[in-house]
Every structure is written in C-alpha cells, then in structure tokens.
PDB file of C-alpha atoms and ligand atoms in Angstrom:
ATOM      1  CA  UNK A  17     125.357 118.205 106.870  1.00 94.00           C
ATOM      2  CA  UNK A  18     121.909 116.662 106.771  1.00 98.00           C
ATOM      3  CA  UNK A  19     122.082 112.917 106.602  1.00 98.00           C
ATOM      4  CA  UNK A  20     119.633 110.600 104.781  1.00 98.00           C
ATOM      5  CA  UNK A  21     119.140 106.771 106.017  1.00 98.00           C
ATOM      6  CA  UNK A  22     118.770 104.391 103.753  1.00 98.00           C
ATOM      7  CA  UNK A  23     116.182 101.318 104.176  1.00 99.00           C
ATOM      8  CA  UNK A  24     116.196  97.969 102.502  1.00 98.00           C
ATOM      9  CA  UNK A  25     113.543  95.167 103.706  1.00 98.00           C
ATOM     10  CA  UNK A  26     113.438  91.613 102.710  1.00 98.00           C
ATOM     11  CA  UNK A  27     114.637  89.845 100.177  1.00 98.00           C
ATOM     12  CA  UNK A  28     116.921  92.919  98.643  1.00 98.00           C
ATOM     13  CA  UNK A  29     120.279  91.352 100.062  1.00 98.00           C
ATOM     14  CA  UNK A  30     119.743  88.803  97.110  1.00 97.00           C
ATOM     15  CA  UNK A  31     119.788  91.248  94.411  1.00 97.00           C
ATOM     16  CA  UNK A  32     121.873  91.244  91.571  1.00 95.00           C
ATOM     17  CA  UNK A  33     121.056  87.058  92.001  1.00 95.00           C
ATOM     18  CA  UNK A  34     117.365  86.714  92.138  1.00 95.00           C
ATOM     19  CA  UNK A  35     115.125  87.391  89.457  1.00 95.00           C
ATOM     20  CA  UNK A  36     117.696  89.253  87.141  1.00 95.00           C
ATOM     21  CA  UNK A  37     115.240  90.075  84.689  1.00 94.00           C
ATOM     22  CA  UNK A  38     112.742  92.128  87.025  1.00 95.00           C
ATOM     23  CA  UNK A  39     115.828  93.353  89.439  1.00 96.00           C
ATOM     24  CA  UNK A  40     118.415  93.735  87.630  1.00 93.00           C
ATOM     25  CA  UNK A  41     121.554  92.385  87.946  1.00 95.00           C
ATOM     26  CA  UNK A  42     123.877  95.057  89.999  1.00 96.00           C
ATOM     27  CA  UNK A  43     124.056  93.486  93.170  1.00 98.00           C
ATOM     28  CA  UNK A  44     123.215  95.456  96.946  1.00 98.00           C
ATOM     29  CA  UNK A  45     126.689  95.968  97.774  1.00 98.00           C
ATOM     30  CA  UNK A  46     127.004  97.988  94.469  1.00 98.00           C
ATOM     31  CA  UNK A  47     124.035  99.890  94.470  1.00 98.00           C
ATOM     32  CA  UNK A  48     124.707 101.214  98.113  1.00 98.00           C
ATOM     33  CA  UNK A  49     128.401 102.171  96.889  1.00 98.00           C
ATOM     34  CA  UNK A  50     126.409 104.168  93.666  1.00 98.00           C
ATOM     35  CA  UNK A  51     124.074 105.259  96.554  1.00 98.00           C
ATOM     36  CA  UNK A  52     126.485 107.052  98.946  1.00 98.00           C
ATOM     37  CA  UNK A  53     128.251 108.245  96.069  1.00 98.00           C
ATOM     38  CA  UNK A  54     125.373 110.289  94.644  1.00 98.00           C
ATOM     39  CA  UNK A  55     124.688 110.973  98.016  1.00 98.00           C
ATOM     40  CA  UNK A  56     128.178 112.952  98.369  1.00 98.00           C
ATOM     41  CA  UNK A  57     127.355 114.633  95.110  1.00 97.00           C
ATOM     42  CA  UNK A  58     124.446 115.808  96.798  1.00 97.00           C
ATOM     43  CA  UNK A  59     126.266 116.898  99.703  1.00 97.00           C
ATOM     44  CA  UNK A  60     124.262 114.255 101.865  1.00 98.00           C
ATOM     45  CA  UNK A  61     125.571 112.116 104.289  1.00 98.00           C
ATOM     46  CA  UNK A  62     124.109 108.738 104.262  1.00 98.00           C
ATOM     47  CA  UNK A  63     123.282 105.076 106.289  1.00 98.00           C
ATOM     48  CA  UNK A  64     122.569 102.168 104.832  1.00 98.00           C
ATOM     49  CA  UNK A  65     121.338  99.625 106.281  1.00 98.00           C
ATOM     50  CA  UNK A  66     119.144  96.099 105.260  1.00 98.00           C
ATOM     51  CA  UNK A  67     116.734  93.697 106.745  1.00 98.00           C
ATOM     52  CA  UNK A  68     114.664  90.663 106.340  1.00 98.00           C
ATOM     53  CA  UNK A  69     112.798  91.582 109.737  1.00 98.00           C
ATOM     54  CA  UNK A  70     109.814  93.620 110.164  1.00 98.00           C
ATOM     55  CA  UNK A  71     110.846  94.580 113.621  1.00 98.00           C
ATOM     56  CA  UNK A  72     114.315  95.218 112.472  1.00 98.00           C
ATOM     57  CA  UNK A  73     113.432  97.509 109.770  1.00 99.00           C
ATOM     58  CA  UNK A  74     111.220  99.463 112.418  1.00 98.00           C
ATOM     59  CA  UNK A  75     113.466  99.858 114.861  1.00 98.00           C
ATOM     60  CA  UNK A  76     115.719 101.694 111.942  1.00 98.00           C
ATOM     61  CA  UNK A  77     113.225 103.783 111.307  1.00 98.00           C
ATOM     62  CA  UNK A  78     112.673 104.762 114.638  1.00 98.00           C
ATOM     63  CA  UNK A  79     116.244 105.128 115.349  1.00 98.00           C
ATOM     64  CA  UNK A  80     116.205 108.194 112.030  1.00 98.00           C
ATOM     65  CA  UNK A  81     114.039 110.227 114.584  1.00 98.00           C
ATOM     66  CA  UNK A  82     117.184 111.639 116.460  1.00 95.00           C
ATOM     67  CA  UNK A  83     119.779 110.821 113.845  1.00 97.00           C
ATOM     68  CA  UNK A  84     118.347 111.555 110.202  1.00 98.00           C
ATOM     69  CA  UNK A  85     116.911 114.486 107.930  1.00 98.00           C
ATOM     70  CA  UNK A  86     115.295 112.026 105.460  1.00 98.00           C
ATOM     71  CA  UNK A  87     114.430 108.238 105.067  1.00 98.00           C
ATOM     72  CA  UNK A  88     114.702 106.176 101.462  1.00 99.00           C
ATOM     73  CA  UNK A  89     113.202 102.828 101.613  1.00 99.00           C
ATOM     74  CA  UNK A  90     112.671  99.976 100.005  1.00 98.00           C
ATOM     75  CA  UNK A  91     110.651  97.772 102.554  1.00 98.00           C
ATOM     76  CA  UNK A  92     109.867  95.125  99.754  1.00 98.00           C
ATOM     77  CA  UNK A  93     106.641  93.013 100.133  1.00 98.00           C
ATOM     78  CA  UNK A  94     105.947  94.372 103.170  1.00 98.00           C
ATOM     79  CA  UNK A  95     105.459  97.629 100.655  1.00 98.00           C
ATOM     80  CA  UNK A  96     102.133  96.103 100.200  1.00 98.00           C
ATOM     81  CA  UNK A  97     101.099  95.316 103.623  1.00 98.00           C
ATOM     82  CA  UNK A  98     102.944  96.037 106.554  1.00 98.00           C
ATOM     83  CA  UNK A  99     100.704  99.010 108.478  1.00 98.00           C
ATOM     84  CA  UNK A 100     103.544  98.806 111.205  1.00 98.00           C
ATOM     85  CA  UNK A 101     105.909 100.038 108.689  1.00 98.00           C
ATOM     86  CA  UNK A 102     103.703 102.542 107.729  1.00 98.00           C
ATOM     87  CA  UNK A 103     103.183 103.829 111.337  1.00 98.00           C
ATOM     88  CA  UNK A 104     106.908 103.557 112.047  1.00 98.00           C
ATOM     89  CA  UNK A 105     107.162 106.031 108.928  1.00 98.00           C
ATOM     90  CA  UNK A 106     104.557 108.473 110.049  1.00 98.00           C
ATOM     91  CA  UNK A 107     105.775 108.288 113.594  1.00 98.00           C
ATOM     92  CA  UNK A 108     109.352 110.327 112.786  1.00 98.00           C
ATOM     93  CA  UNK A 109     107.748 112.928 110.954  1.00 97.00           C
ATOM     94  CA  UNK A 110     110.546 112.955 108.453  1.00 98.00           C
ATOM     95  CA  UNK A 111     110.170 113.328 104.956  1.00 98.00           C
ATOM     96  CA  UNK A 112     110.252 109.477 103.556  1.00 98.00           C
ATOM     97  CA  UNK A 113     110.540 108.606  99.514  1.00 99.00           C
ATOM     98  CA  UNK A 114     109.279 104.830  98.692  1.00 98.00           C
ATOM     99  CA  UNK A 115     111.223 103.083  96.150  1.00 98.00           C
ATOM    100  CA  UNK A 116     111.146 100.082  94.257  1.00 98.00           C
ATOM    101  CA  UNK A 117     113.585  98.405  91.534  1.00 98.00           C
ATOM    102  CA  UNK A 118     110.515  97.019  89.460  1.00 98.00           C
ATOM    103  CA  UNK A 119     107.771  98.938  88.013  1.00 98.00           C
ATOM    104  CA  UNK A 120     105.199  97.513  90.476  1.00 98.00           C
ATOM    105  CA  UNK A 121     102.038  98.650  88.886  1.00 98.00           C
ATOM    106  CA  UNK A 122     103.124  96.526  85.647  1.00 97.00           C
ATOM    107  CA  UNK A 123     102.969  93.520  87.809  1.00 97.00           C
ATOM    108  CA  UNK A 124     100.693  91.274  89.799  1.00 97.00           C
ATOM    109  CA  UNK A 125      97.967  93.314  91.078  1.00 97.00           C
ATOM    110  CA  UNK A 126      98.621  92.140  95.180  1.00 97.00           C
ATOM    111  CA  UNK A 127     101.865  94.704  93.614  1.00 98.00           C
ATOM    112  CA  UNK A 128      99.753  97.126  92.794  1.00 98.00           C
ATOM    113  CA  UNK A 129      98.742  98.522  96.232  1.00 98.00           C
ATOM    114  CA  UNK A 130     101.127 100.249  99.178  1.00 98.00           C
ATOM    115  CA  UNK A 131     100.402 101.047 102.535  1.00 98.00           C
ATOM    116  CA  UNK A 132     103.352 103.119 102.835  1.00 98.00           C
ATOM    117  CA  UNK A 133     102.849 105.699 100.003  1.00 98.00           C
ATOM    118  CA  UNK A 134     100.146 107.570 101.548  1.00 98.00           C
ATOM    119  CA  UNK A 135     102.829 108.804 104.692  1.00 98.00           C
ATOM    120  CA  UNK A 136     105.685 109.093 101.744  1.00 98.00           C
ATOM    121  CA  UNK A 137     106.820 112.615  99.907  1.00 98.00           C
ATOM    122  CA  UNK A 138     106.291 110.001  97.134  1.00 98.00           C
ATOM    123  CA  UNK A 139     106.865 106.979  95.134  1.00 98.00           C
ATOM    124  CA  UNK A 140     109.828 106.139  92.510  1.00 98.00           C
ATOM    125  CA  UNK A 141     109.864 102.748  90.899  1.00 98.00           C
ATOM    126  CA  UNK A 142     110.568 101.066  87.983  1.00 98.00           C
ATOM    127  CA  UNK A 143     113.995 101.834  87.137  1.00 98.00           C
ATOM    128  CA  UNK A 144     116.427  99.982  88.513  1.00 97.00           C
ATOM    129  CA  UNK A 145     118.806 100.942  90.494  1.00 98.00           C
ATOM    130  CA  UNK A 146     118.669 104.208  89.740  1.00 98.00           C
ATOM    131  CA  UNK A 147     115.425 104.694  91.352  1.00 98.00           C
ATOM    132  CA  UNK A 148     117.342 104.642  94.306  1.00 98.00           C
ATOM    133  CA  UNK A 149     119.744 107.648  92.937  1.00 98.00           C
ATOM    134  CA  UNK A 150     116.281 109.306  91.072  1.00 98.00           C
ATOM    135  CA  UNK A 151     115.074 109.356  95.066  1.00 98.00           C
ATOM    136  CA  UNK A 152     118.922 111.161  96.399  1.00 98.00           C
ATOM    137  CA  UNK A 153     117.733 114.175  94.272  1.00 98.00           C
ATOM    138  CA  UNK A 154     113.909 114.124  95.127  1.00 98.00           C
ATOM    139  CA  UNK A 155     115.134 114.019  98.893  1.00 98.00           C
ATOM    140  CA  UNK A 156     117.643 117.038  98.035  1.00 98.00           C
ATOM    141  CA  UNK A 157     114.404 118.815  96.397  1.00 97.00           C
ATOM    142  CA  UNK A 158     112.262 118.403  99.822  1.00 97.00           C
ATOM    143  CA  UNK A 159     115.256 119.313 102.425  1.00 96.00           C
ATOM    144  CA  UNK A 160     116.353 122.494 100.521  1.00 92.00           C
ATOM    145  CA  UNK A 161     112.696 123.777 100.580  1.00 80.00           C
ATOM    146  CA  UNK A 162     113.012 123.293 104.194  1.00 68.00           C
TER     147      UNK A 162
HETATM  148  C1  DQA B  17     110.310  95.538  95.178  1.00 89.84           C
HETATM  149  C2  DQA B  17     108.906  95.202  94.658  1.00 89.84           C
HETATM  150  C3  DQA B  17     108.151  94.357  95.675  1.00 89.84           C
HETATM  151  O1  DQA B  17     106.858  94.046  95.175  1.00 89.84           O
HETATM  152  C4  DQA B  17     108.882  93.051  95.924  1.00 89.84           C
HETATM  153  O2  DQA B  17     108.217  92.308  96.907  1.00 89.84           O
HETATM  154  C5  DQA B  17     110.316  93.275  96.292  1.00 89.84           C
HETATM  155  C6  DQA B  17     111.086  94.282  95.567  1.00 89.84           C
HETATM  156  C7  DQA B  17     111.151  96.277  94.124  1.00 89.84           C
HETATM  157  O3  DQA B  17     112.163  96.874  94.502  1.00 89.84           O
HETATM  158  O4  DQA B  17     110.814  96.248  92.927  1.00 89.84           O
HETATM  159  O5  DQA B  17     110.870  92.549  97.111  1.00 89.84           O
HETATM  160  O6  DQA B  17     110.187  96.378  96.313  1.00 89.84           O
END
C-alpha cells in the first residue's frame, strides 16, 4: 500500500482557535481524523505528524525518503521563506503537494510568494480544510500515473 506523510509546520496545532475567520474553525485533531479517513478511501496509508520547528519539520521530511510514496504539507510561514524546507523537499525526490487553509494570494503580499512550490507537483489553498482532502486525490492522481 503506498503511504503518504502528512506535514504540518508552525502555528497549525492552534487551529480551529486562532484566527477562525481565515482558518476555520475545525480544529487539527479533526482535520487529521477527516485526513486519514479520505486517505483510506483512497486506499492510502497515511502519517501525520506537526511541528513548530524548522529542523523538526526537516528531519520528517527526510525521514519520507525510506518510508513514504508522497509528502502533503503545510509548512506555514516558513511557506514563504524557508529554502531549507525547500531543499529538504527536493532532496527525497518524492512527489510533494503544498497546501494551505487560506487563500494566500488574497492576502498580504509577504503571502503571496513560496519557496516551496517550485519543487511541489503543485499548490492547493484556499479552502479550508478540505484543501487538505482536495490534495489526498491530487496525490492519488500522481502515484497511479506512476
Ligand atoms: C497557512 C498560510 C500561511 O501564510 C500562514 O503563515 C499559516 C497558515 C494556511 O494554511 O493558510 O500559518 O499556511
């Protein structure tokens, strides 16, 4: 069964609590249970796994290498500037999908930029939770053409 890990950076443990109008108000713990439903569905099996840590969030991603047919993440502000996470991404050679709750590119303009898309399959955002789900059947799209 090919397994997909599942990437949240900082600041995404508060969800569901901060900033309800721009997040939403479903909190982590119930997205990630939506998550490795859909991820069933799919016939995926899934890790989840959250961090407020740069290095933390890296050494996940490293650890997919070995482990992991796909990555989904959500690395949060350092979305916008973190060219270690970016390296860390392009390092596995995995397929990777970027998400994001918010529509970003409706927002401030430091929003507006990512250093990770360029090394992703692609970018979902701006839907809620269910960018995260909208990203289960992307992945499913790349791994059957594999
Ligand atoms: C976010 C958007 C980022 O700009 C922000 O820093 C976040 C959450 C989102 O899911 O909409 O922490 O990644």
């Amino acid at each position: 069964m090919k397994k997909i890990s599942l990437i949240h950076g900082p600041n995404l443990n508060l969800t569901g609590n901060r900033e309800p109008s721009i997040y939403g108000r479903n909190n982590l713990e119930s997205i990630n249970e939506e998550f490795r439903k859909k991820c069933e569905q799919c016939g995926f099996e899934c890790e989840i796994f959250q961090s407020n840590s740069e290095g933390a969030i890296i050494d996940r991603i490293h650890s997919a290498i070995d482990n992991c047919d796909g990555i989904i993440i959500n690395a949060g502000a350092y979305t916008h500037y973190s060219y270690a996470i970016r390296d860390a991404i392009s390092a596995t050679r995995l397929p990777c999908i970027e998400v994001h709750l918010s529509n970003v590119h409706a927002r401030e303009e430091f929003r507006h930029h990512s250093a990770l898309a360029a090394v992703c399959a692609g970018v979902i955002a701006g839907f809620g939770k269910n960018s995260y789900m909208l990203a289960v059947d992307a992945m499913k799209g790349i791994l059957e053409n594999d």
